[in-house]
Amino acid sequence: MDASKGNWAAQLNLDNSWSPPPSSWLKVNFDGSVHPNARAGFGCTIRDDRGMLLAARGGDSTFACLALNRILAGVYHGDVESKLARLMLECPRLVISQIGRRANSAADFVANQACLSDFVWERGMPLPHALSFVLSKDYEPM
């Protein structure tokens, strides 16, 4: 299974609030954070075209960047990377987007949590109340 063969695009978005991807696409948002304790965190959220959170992960920023590069190259390790690669292959389209912090509050929240400890959320798990609040504030469907 080689996720590098998927139909994906990279873009820069300077909006002030999170905007959904085109219909039937997924949007992956990333953010980084550094705390005074010198820990750096990396946050990632995956949402569908309705704004629904499908997965969130936060961890050490160096390891997260290496993992994403492995997935895009079709070489990945472990259950989380395998699931993300499978998700990328199962979806007809995927958008990986860099946006400003004001439009990226969910990934920013996950990155901040990752400065304290690794953070993983997948559909079916109870959503932390603080993350649920952030999601409700950064995007309201029309």
C-alpha atoms as one frame of an Amber mdcrd trajectory, in Angstrom:
protein
   0.000   0.000   0.000   1.691   3.222  -1.198   0.040   6.470   0.001   2.386
   8.476  -2.209   0.278   7.439  -5.222  -2.890   9.147  -3.874  -4.729  12.107
  -5.367  -3.659  14.853  -2.944  -2.820  18.525  -3.127  -0.960  21.012  -0.933
  -2.142  24.583  -0.473  -1.702  27.710   1.638  -4.900  29.199   3.077  -4.859
  32.598   4.816  -8.527  32.601   5.945  -9.464  33.747   9.447 -11.621  30.695
  10.170 -11.422  27.035   9.254 -12.912  26.319   5.861 -13.965  22.866   4.683
 -12.417  21.092   1.726 -14.404  20.439  -1.459 -17.188  17.859  -1.286 -15.933
  14.283  -0.717 -12.425  15.503   0.253 -10.665  15.362   3.615  -8.619  18.186
   5.090  -5.559  17.570   7.254  -4.391  20.539   9.331  -1.097  20.722  11.232
   0.268  23.040  13.866   3.288  23.224  16.130   3.736  24.602  19.603   6.649
  25.207  21.969   6.092  25.517  25.718   8.370  27.244  28.245   9.484  23.770
  29.407  11.267  23.539  26.001   8.961  20.744  24.821   7.771  21.086  21.253
   4.507  19.569  20.122   3.033  18.808  16.725  -0.718  18.605  16.192  -2.674
  17.141  13.310  -6.427  17.059  12.698  -8.303  15.292   9.906 -11.780  16.596
   9.046 -14.285  15.888   6.316 -16.169  18.324   4.083 -18.847  18.771   6.784
 -16.262  19.809   9.370 -16.547  16.524  11.282 -13.372  15.539  13.113 -12.221
  12.101  11.966  -8.912  11.903  13.840  -6.481  14.021  15.834  -2.945  13.270
  16.913  -0.311  15.200  18.735   3.226  14.292  19.589   6.847  15.253  19.434
   7.213  17.512  16.415  10.352  15.858  15.045   8.838  12.385  15.087   5.558
  13.618  13.597   7.270  15.308  10.634   9.342  12.198   9.969   6.202  10.033
  10.110   4.323  12.221   7.617   7.262  12.158   5.223   7.412   8.349   5.483
   3.679   8.051   4.772   3.876  10.321   1.734   6.842   8.284   0.487   4.902
   5.030   0.943   7.142   3.773   3.772   5.564   3.861   7.236   5.851   2.169
  10.601   3.334   1.313  13.276  -0.425   1.227  13.613  -1.129   4.986  13.447
   0.967   5.491  10.315  -0.633   2.419   8.712  -4.131   3.722   9.500  -3.341
   7.163   8.077  -1.840   5.628   4.926  -4.918   3.390   4.521  -7.195   6.410
   5.007  -5.253   8.350   2.371  -5.640   5.476  -0.095  -9.339   4.904   0.609
 -10.243   8.536   0.017 -10.576   9.696  -3.563  -9.040  13.071  -2.668  -7.064
  14.520   0.219  -6.060  18.128   0.937  -3.073  18.855   3.169  -3.381  22.517
   4.078  -1.289  25.066   5.948  -3.418  27.861   7.394  -2.984  30.696   9.873
  -3.404  30.000  13.596  -6.778  31.811  13.765  -8.160  29.375  11.211  -6.370
  26.407  12.742  -7.499  26.381  16.363  -8.220  22.634  16.544  -4.727  21.644
  15.352  -3.269  24.358  17.624  -5.111  22.826  20.606  -3.766  19.359  19.748
  -0.204  20.725  19.337  -0.411  22.407  22.755  -1.642  19.162  24.337   1.250
  17.344  22.649   3.711  19.572  24.528   2.467  17.894  27.701   2.072  14.313
  26.397   1.204  12.417  23.238  -2.404  12.931  22.195  -4.480  10.570  20.010
  -8.167  10.735  19.196  -9.976   8.601  16.621 -13.620   8.460  15.642 -15.507
   6.350  18.163 -13.473   7.550  21.145 -15.006  10.091  23.556 -14.033  13.570
  22.420 -12.314  15.653  25.130 -14.616  18.501  26.198 -12.011  21.196  25.556
 -11.409  19.954  22.000 -15.156  19.721  21.396 -15.485  23.367  22.471 -12.653
  24.454  20.135 -14.240  22.589  17.213 -17.629  24.190  17.878 -16.074  27.675
  17.766 -13.821  27.411  14.705 -16.363  26.231  12.127 -20.109  26.514  11.866
 -21.680  24.774   8.839 -23.878  26.955   6.682
